[in-house]
């Protein structure tokens, strides 16, 4: 555990006991399977073998594929500054995260 964050497992693992947001439903009996930081599948909870490491997300929502691009700025600049320097600093910082 790092602070109040659970350290991400290495290799292949499954996020379990969450509410998985899918295009047509919010599923409660699905797991999201990851290989490191990449999603490799969504499966029925009962189909996951005992050998796969599991992370219980405690009923939280899981939004596979959602990329949060919301930003106000970075490096002491924000998008309200109409300068090339501000825009370049913000985009460079946020693209390299």
mmCIF file of C-alpha atoms in Angstrom:
data_model
loop_
_atom_site.group_PDB
_atom_site.id
_atom_site.type_symbol
_atom_site.label_atom_id
_atom_site.label_comp_id
_atom_site.label_asym_id
_atom_site.label_seq_id
_atom_site.Cartn_x
_atom_site.Cartn_y
_atom_site.Cartn_z
ATOM 1 C CA UNK A 1 0.000 0.000 0.000
ATOM 2 C CA UNK A 2 1.276 3.476 -0.922
ATOM 3 C CA UNK A 3 -0.381 6.118 1.287
ATOM 4 C CA UNK A 4 -4.057 5.241 1.040
ATOM 5 C CA UNK A 5 -3.594 3.795 -2.459
ATOM 6 C CA UNK A 6 -3.270 0.073 -3.097
ATOM 7 C CA UNK A 7 -0.157 -0.708 -5.122
ATOM 8 C CA UNK A 8 -1.010 -2.070 -8.571
ATOM 9 C CA UNK A 9 -0.204 -5.761 -8.925
ATOM 10 C CA UNK A 10 2.417 -6.839 -11.448
ATOM 11 C CA UNK A 11 1.382 -8.945 -14.412
ATOM 12 C CA UNK A 12 -2.188 -10.145 -14.990
ATOM 13 C CA UNK A 13 -4.918 -9.392 -12.433
ATOM 14 C CA UNK A 14 -8.661 -8.743 -12.151
ATOM 15 C CA UNK A 15 -10.667 -5.896 -10.633
ATOM 16 C CA UNK A 16 -13.559 -7.541 -8.785
ATOM 17 C CA UNK A 17 -16.722 -6.578 -6.855
ATOM 18 C CA UNK A 18 -17.182 -3.345 -8.782
ATOM 19 C CA UNK A 19 -19.850 -1.793 -10.940
ATOM 20 C CA UNK A 20 -18.481 -2.029 -14.485
ATOM 21 C CA UNK A 21 -19.736 0.712 -16.800
ATOM 22 C CA UNK A 22 -20.458 -0.852 -20.198
ATOM 23 C CA UNK A 23 -22.078 0.777 -23.271
ATOM 24 C CA UNK A 24 -25.575 -0.538 -22.467
ATOM 25 C CA UNK A 25 -25.525 -1.290 -18.755
ATOM 26 C CA UNK A 26 -23.760 -1.018 -15.442
ATOM 27 C CA UNK A 27 -22.831 -4.610 -14.660
ATOM 28 C CA UNK A 28 -22.303 -5.877 -11.129
ATOM 29 C CA UNK A 29 -21.251 -9.448 -11.874
ATOM 30 C CA UNK A 30 -18.342 -8.714 -14.210
ATOM 31 C CA UNK A 31 -14.604 -8.348 -13.654
ATOM 32 C CA UNK A 32 -12.118 -6.260 -15.593
ATOM 33 C CA UNK A 33 -8.936 -8.166 -16.423
ATOM 34 C CA UNK A 34 -5.704 -6.243 -16.808
ATOM 35 C CA UNK A 35 -2.186 -7.075 -17.908
ATOM 36 C CA UNK A 36 -0.121 -4.393 -16.171
ATOM 37 C CA UNK A 37 -1.773 -1.085 -17.074
ATOM 38 C CA UNK A 38 -3.711 -2.447 -20.108
ATOM 39 C CA UNK A 39 -7.252 -3.796 -20.122
ATOM 40 C CA UNK A 40 -7.253 -7.198 -21.791
ATOM 41 C CA UNK A 41 -10.834 -8.256 -21.164
ATOM 42 C CA UNK A 42 -14.108 -8.138 -19.312
ATOM 43 C CA UNK A 43 -15.484 -11.437 -18.049
ATOM 44 C CA UNK A 44 -18.204 -12.925 -15.892
ATOM 45 C CA UNK A 45 -17.095 -12.925 -12.270
ATOM 46 C CA UNK A 46 -17.591 -16.681 -11.919
ATOM 47 C CA UNK A 47 -15.354 -17.484 -14.881
ATOM 48 C CA UNK A 48 -12.135 -16.143 -13.364
ATOM 49 C CA UNK A 49 -9.794 -18.830 -12.078
ATOM 50 C CA UNK A 50 -8.376 -18.974 -8.566
ATOM 51 C CA UNK A 51 -4.852 -18.498 -9.935
ATOM 52 C CA UNK A 52 -5.571 -14.942 -11.150
ATOM 53 C CA UNK A 53 -4.717 -12.218 -8.610
ATOM 54 C CA UNK A 54 -7.781 -10.183 -7.671
ATOM 55 C CA UNK A 55 -8.217 -6.618 -6.431
ATOM 56 C CA UNK A 56 -11.538 -6.050 -4.641
ATOM 57 C CA UNK A 57 -12.693 -2.527 -5.511
ATOM 58 C CA UNK A 58 -15.453 -2.583 -2.893
ATOM 59 C CA UNK A 59 -18.442 -1.633 -5.057
ATOM 60 C CA UNK A 60 -16.739 1.308 -6.761
ATOM 61 C CA UNK A 61 -17.458 2.154 -10.389
ATOM 62 C CA UNK A 62 -15.020 0.840 -13.001
ATOM 63 C CA UNK A 63 -15.007 2.751 -16.296
ATOM 64 C CA UNK A 64 -12.900 0.669 -18.701
ATOM 65 C CA UNK A 65 -11.206 2.831 -21.296
ATOM 66 C CA UNK A 66 -12.196 6.180 -19.781
ATOM 67 C CA UNK A 67 -9.415 8.705 -20.092
ATOM 68 C CA UNK A 68 -9.883 11.757 -17.906
ATOM 69 C CA UNK A 69 -8.558 14.663 -19.980
ATOM 70 C CA UNK A 70 -9.912 17.393 -17.727
ATOM 71 C CA UNK A 71 -7.193 19.873 -16.832
ATOM 72 C CA UNK A 72 -7.011 23.523 -15.895
ATOM 73 C CA UNK A 73 -3.287 23.861 -16.383
ATOM 74 C CA UNK A 74 0.119 22.851 -15.094
ATOM 75 C CA UNK A 75 3.487 24.206 -13.995
ATOM 76 C CA UNK A 76 2.041 27.462 -12.576
ATOM 77 C CA UNK A 77 0.103 28.222 -15.775
ATOM 78 C CA UNK A 78 -3.566 27.843 -16.658
ATOM 79 C CA UNK A 79 -5.542 28.002 -19.891
ATOM 80 C CA UNK A 80 -6.772 31.518 -19.045
ATOM 81 C CA UNK A 81 -3.284 32.822 -19.896
ATOM 82 C CA UNK A 82 -3.274 33.749 -23.582
ATOM 83 C CA UNK A 83 0.443 33.104 -24.150
ATOM 84 C CA UNK A 84 2.341 30.551 -26.219
ATOM 85 C CA UNK A 85 4.571 29.815 -23.202
ATOM 86 C CA UNK A 86 1.606 28.909 -20.987
ATOM 87 C CA UNK A 87 -0.001 26.685 -23.619
ATOM 88 C CA UNK A 88 3.301 24.951 -24.431
ATOM 89 C CA UNK A 89 4.053 24.293 -20.735
ATOM 90 C CA UNK A 90 0.593 22.935 -19.979
ATOM 91 C CA UNK A 91 0.369 20.642 -22.993
ATOM 92 C CA UNK A 92 3.908 19.316 -22.592
ATOM 93 C CA UNK A 93 3.310 18.477 -18.904
ATOM 94 C CA UNK A 94 -0.079 16.848 -19.459
ATOM 95 C CA UNK A 95 0.945 14.834 -22.517
ATOM 96 C CA UNK A 96 3.962 13.326 -20.768
ATOM 97 C CA UNK A 97 2.133 12.181 -17.616
#
